[in-house]
GROMACS .gro file of N, CA and C in nm:
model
  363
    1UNK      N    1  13.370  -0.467   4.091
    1UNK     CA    2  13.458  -0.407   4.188
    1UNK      C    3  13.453  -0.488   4.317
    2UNK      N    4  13.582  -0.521   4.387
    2UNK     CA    5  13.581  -0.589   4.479
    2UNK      C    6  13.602  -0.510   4.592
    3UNK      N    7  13.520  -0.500   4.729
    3UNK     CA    8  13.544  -0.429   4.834
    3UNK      C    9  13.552  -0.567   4.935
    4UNK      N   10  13.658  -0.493   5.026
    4UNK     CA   11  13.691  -0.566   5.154
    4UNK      C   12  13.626  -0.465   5.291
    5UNK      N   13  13.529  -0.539   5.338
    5UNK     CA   14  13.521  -0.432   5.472
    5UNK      C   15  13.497  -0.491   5.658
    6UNK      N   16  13.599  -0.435   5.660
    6UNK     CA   17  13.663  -0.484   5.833
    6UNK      C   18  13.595  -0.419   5.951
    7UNK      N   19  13.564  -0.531   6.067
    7UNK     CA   20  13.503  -0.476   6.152
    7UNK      C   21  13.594  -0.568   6.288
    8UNK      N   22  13.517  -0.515   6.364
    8UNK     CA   23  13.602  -0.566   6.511
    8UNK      C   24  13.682  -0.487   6.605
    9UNK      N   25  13.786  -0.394   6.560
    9UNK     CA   26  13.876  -0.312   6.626
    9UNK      C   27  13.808  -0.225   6.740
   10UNK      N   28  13.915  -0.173   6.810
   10UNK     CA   29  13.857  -0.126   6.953
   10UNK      C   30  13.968  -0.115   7.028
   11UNK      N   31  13.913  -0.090   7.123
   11UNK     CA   32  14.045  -0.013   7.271
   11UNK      C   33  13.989  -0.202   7.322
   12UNK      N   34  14.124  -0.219   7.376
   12UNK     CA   35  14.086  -0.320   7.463
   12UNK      C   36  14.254  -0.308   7.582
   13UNK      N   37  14.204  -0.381   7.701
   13UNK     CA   38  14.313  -0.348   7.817
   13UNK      C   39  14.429  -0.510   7.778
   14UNK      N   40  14.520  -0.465   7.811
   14UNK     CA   41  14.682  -0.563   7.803
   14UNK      C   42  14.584  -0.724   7.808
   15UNK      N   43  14.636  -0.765   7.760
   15UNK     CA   44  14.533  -0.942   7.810
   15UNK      C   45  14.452  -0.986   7.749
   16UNK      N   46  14.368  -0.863   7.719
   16UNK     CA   47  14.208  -0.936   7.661
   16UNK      C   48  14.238  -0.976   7.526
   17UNK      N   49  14.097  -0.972   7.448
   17UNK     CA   50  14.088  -1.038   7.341
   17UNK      C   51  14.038  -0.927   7.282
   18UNK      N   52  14.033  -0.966   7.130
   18UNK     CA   53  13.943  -0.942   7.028
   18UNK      C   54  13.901  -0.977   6.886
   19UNK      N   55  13.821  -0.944   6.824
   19UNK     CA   56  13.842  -1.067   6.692
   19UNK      C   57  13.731  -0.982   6.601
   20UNK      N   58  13.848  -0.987   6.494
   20UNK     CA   59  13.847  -0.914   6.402
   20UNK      C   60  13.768  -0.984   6.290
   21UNK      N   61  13.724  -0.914   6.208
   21UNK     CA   62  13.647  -0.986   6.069
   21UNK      C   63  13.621  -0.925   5.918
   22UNK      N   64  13.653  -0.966   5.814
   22UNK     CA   65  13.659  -0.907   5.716
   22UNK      C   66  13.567  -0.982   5.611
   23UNK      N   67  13.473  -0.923   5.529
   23UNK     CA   68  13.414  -0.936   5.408
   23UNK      C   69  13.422  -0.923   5.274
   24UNK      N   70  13.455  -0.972   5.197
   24UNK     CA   71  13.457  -0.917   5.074
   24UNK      C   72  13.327  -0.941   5.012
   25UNK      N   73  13.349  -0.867   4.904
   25UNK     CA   74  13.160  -0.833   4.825
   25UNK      C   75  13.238  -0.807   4.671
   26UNK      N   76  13.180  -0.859   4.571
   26UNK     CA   77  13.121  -0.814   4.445
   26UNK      C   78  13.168  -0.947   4.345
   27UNK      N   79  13.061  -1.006   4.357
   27UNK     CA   80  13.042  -1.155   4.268
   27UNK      C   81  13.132  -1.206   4.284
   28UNK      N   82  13.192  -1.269   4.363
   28UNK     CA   83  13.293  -1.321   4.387
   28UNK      C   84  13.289  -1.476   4.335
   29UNK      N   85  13.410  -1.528   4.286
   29UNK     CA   86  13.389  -1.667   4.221
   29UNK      C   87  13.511  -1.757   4.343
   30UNK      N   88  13.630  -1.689   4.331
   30UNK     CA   89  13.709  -1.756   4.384
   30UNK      C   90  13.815  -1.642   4.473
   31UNK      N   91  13.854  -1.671   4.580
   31UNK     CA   92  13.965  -1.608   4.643
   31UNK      C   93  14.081  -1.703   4.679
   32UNK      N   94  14.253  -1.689   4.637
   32UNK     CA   95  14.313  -1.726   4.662
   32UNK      C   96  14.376  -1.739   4.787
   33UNK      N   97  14.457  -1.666   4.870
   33UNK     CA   98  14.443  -1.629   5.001
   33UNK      C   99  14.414  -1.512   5.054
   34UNK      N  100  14.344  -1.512   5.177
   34UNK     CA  101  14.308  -1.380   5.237
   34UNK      C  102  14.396  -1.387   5.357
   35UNK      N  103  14.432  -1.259   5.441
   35UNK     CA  104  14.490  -1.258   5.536
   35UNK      C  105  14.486  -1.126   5.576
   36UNK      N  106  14.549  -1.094   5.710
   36UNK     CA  107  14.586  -0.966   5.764
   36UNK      C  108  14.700  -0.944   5.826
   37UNK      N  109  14.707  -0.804   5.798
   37UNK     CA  110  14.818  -0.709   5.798
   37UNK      C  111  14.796  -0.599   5.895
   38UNK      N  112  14.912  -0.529   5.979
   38UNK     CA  113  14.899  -0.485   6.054
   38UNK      C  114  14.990  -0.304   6.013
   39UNK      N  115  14.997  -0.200   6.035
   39UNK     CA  116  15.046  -0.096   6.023
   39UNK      C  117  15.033  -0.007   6.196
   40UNK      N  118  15.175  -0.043   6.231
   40UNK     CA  119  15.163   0.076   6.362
   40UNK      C  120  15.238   0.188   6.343
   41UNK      N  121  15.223   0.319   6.402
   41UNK     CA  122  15.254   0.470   6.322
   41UNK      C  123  15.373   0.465   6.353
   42UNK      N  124  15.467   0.545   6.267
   42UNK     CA  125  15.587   0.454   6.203
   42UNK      C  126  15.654   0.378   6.177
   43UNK      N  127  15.554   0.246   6.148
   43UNK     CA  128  15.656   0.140   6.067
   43UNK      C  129  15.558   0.102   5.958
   44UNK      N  130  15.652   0.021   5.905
   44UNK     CA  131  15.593  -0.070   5.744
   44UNK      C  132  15.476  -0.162   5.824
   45UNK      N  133  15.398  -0.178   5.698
   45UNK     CA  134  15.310  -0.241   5.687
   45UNK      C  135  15.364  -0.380   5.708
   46UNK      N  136  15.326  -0.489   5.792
   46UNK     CA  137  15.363  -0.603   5.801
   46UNK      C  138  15.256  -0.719   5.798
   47UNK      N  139  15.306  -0.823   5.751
   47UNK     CA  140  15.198  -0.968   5.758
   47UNK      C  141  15.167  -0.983   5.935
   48UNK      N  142  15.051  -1.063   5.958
   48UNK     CA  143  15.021  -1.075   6.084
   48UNK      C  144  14.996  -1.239   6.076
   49UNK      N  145  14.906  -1.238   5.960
   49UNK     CA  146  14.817  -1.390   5.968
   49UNK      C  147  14.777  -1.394   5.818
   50UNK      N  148  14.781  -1.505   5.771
   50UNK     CA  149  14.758  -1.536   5.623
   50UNK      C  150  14.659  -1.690   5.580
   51UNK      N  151  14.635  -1.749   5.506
   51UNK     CA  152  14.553  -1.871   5.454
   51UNK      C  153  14.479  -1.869   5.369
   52UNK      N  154  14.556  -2.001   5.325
   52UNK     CA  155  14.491  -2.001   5.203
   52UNK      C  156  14.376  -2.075   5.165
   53UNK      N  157  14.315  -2.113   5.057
   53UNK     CA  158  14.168  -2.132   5.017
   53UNK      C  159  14.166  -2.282   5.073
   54UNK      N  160  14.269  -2.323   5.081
   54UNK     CA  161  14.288  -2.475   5.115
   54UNK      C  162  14.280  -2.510   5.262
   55UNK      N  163  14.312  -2.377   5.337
   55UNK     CA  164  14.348  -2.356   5.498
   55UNK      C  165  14.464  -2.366   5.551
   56UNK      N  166  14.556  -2.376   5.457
   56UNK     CA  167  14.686  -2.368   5.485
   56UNK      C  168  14.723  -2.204   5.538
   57UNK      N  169  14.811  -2.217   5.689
   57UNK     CA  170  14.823  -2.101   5.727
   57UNK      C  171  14.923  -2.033   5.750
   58UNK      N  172  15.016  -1.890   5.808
   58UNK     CA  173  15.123  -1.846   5.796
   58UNK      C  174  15.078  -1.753   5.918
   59UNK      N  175  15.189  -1.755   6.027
   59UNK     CA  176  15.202  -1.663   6.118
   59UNK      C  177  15.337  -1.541   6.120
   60UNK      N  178  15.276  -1.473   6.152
   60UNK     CA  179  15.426  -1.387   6.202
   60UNK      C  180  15.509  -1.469   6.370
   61UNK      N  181  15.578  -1.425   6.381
   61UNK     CA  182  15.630  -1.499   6.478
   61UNK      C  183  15.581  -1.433   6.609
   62UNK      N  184  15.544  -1.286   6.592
   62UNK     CA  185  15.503  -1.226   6.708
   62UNK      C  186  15.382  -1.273   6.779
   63UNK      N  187  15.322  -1.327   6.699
   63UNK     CA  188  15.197  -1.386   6.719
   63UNK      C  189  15.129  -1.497   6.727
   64UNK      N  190  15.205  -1.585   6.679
   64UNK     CA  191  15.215  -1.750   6.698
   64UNK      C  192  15.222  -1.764   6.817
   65UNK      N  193  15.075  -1.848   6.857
   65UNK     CA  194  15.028  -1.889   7.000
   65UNK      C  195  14.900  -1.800   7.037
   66UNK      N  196  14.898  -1.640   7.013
   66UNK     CA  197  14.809  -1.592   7.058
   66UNK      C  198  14.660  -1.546   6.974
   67UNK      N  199  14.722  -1.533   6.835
   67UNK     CA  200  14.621  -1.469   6.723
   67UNK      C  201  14.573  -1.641   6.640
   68UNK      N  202  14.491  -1.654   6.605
   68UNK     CA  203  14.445  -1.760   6.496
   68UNK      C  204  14.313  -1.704   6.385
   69UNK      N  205  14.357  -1.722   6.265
   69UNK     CA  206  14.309  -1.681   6.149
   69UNK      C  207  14.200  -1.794   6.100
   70UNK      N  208  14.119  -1.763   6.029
   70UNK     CA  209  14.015  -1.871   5.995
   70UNK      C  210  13.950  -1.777   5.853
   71UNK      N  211  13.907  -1.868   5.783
   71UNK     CA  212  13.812  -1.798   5.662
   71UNK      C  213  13.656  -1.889   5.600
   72UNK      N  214  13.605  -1.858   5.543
   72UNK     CA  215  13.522  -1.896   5.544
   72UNK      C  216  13.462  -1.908   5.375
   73UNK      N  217  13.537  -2.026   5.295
   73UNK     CA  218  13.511  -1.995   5.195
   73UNK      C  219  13.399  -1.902   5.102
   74UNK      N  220  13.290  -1.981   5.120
   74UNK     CA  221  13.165  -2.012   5.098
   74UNK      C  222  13.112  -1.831   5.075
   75UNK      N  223  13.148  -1.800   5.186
   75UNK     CA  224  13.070  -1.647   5.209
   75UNK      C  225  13.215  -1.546   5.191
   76UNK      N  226  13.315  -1.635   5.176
   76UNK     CA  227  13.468  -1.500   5.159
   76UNK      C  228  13.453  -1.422   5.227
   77UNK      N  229  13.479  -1.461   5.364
   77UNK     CA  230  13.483  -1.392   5.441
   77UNK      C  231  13.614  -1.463   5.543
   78UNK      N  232  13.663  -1.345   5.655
   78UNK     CA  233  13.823  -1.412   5.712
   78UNK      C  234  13.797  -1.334   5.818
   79UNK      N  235  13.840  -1.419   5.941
   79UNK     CA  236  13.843  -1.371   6.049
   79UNK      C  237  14.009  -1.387   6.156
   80UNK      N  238  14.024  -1.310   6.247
   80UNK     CA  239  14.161  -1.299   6.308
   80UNK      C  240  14.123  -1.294   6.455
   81UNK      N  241  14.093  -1.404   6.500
   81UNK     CA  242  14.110  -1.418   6.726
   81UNK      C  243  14.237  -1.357   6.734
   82UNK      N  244  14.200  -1.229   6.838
   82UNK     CA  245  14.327  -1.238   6.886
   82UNK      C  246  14.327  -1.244   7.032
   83UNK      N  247  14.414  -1.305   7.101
   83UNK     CA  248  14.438  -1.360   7.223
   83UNK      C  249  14.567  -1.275   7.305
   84UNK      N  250  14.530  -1.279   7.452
   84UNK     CA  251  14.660  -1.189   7.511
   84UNK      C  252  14.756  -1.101   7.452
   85UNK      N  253  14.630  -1.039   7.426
   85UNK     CA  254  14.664  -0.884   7.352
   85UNK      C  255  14.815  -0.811   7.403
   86UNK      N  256  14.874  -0.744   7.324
   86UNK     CA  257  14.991  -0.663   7.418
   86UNK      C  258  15.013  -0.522   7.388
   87UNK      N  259  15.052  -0.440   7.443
   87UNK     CA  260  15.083  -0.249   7.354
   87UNK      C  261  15.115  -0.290   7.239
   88UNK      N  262  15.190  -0.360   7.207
   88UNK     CA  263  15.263  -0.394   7.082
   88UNK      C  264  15.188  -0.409   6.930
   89UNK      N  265  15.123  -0.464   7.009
   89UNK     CA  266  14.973  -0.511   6.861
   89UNK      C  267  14.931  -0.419   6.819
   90UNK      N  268  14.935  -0.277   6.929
   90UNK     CA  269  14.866  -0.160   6.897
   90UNK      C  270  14.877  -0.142   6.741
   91UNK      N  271  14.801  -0.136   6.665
   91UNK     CA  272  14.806  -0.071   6.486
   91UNK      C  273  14.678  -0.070   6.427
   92UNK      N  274  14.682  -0.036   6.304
   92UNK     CA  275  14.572  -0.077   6.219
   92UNK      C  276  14.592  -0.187   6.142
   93UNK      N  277  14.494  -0.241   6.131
   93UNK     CA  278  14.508  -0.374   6.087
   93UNK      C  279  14.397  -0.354   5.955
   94UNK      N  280  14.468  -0.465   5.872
   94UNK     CA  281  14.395  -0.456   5.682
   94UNK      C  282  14.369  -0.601   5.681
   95UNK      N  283  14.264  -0.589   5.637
   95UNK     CA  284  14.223  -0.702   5.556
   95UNK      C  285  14.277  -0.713   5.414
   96UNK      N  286  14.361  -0.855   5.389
   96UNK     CA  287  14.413  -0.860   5.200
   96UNK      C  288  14.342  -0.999   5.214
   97UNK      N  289  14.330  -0.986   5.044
   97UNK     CA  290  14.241  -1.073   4.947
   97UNK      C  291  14.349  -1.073   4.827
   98UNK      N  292  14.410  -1.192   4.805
   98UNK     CA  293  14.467  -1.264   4.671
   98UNK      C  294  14.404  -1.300   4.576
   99UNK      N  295  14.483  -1.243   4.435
   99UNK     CA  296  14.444  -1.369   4.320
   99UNK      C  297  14.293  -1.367   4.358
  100UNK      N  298  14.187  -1.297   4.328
  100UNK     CA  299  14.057  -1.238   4.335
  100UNK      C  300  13.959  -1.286   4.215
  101UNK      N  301  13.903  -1.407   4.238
  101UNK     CA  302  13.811  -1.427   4.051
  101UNK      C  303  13.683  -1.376   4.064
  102UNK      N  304  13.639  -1.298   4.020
  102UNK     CA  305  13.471  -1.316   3.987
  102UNK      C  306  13.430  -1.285   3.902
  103UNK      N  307  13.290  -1.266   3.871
  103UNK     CA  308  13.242  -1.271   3.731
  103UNK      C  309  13.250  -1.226   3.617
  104UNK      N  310  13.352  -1.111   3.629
  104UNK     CA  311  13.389  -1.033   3.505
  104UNK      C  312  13.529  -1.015   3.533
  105UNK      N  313  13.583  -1.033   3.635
  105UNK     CA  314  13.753  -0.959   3.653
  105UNK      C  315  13.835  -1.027   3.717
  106UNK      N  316  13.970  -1.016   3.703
  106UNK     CA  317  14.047  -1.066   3.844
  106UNK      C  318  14.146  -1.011   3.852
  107UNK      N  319  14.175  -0.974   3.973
  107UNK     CA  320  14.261  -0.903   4.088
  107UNK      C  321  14.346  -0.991   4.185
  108UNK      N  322  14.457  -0.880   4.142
  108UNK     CA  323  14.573  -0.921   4.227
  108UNK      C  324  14.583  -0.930   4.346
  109UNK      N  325  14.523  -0.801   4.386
  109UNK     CA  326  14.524  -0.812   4.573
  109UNK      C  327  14.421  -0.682   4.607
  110UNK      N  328  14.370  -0.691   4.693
  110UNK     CA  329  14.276  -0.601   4.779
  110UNK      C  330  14.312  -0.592   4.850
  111UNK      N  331  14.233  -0.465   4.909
  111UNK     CA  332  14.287  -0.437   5.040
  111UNK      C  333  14.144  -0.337   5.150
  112UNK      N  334  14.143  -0.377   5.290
  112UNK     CA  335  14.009  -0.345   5.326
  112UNK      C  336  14.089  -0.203   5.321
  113UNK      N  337  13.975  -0.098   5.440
  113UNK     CA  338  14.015   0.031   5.460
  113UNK      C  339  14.091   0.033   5.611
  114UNK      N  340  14.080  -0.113   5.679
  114UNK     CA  341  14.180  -0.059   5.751
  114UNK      C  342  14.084  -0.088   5.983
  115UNK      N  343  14.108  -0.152   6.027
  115UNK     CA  344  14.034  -0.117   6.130
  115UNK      C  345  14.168  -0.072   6.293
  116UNK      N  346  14.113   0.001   6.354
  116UNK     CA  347  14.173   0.018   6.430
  116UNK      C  348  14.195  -0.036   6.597
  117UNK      N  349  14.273  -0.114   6.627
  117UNK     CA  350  14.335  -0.229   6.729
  117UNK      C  351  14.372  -0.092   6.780
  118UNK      N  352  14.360  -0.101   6.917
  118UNK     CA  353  14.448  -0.009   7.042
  118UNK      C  354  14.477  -0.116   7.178
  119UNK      N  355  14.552  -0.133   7.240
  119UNK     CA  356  14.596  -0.185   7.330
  119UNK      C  357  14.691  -0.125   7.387
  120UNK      N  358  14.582  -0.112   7.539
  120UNK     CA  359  14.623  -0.005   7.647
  120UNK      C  360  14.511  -0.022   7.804
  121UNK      N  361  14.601   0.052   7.890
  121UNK     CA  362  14.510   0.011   8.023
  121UNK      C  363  14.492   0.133   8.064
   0.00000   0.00000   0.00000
């Protein structure tokens, strides 16, 4: 069984920063791309930041310039800087995991439980 679990989220004021981080756990052999996703209360779930095993990366446009994604093969683990925060960002944010190999199974996509971004003064 593959778990994703996200840490980082928090109240932070218009400007600042914060930086998010996600783990995955259970024998893991290979991850295709990991990335994050954002959900603010009523709307769809949307891409934020993506990359793949190679480091090839994908922004949303809202965020290009301020957020940068990084992962960390070795330990499968993915992290999200985010920079000059705005209300806007306000959501919960998910950790996803692609195309998932490890020692007995593989999975399409994961998904963490979710951490919570607030941006406000």
């Amino acid at each position: 069984q593959v778990q994703l679990v996200e840490s980082g989220g928090g109240l932070v004021q218009p400007g600042g920063s914060l930086r998010l981080s996600c783990a995955a756990s259970g024998s893991i052999i290979s991850i295709n791309a990991m990335g994050w996703y954002r959900q603010a209360p009523g709307k769809q779930r949307e891409l934020v930041a993506a990359i793949t095993r190679s480091g090839s990366t994908n922004y949303a446009d809202s965020v290009k310039g301020r957020f940068t994604i990084s992962r960390d093969n070795a330990k499968s683990t993915v992290s999200l800087e985010m920079n000059s925060l705005e209300p806007e960002d306000t959501a919960v944010y998910y950790c996803n995991a692609e195309r998932v190999q490890t020692a007995t199974s593989w999975y399409l996509k994961r998904w963490g439980q979710g951490t919570l971004v607030t941006v406000s003064s």
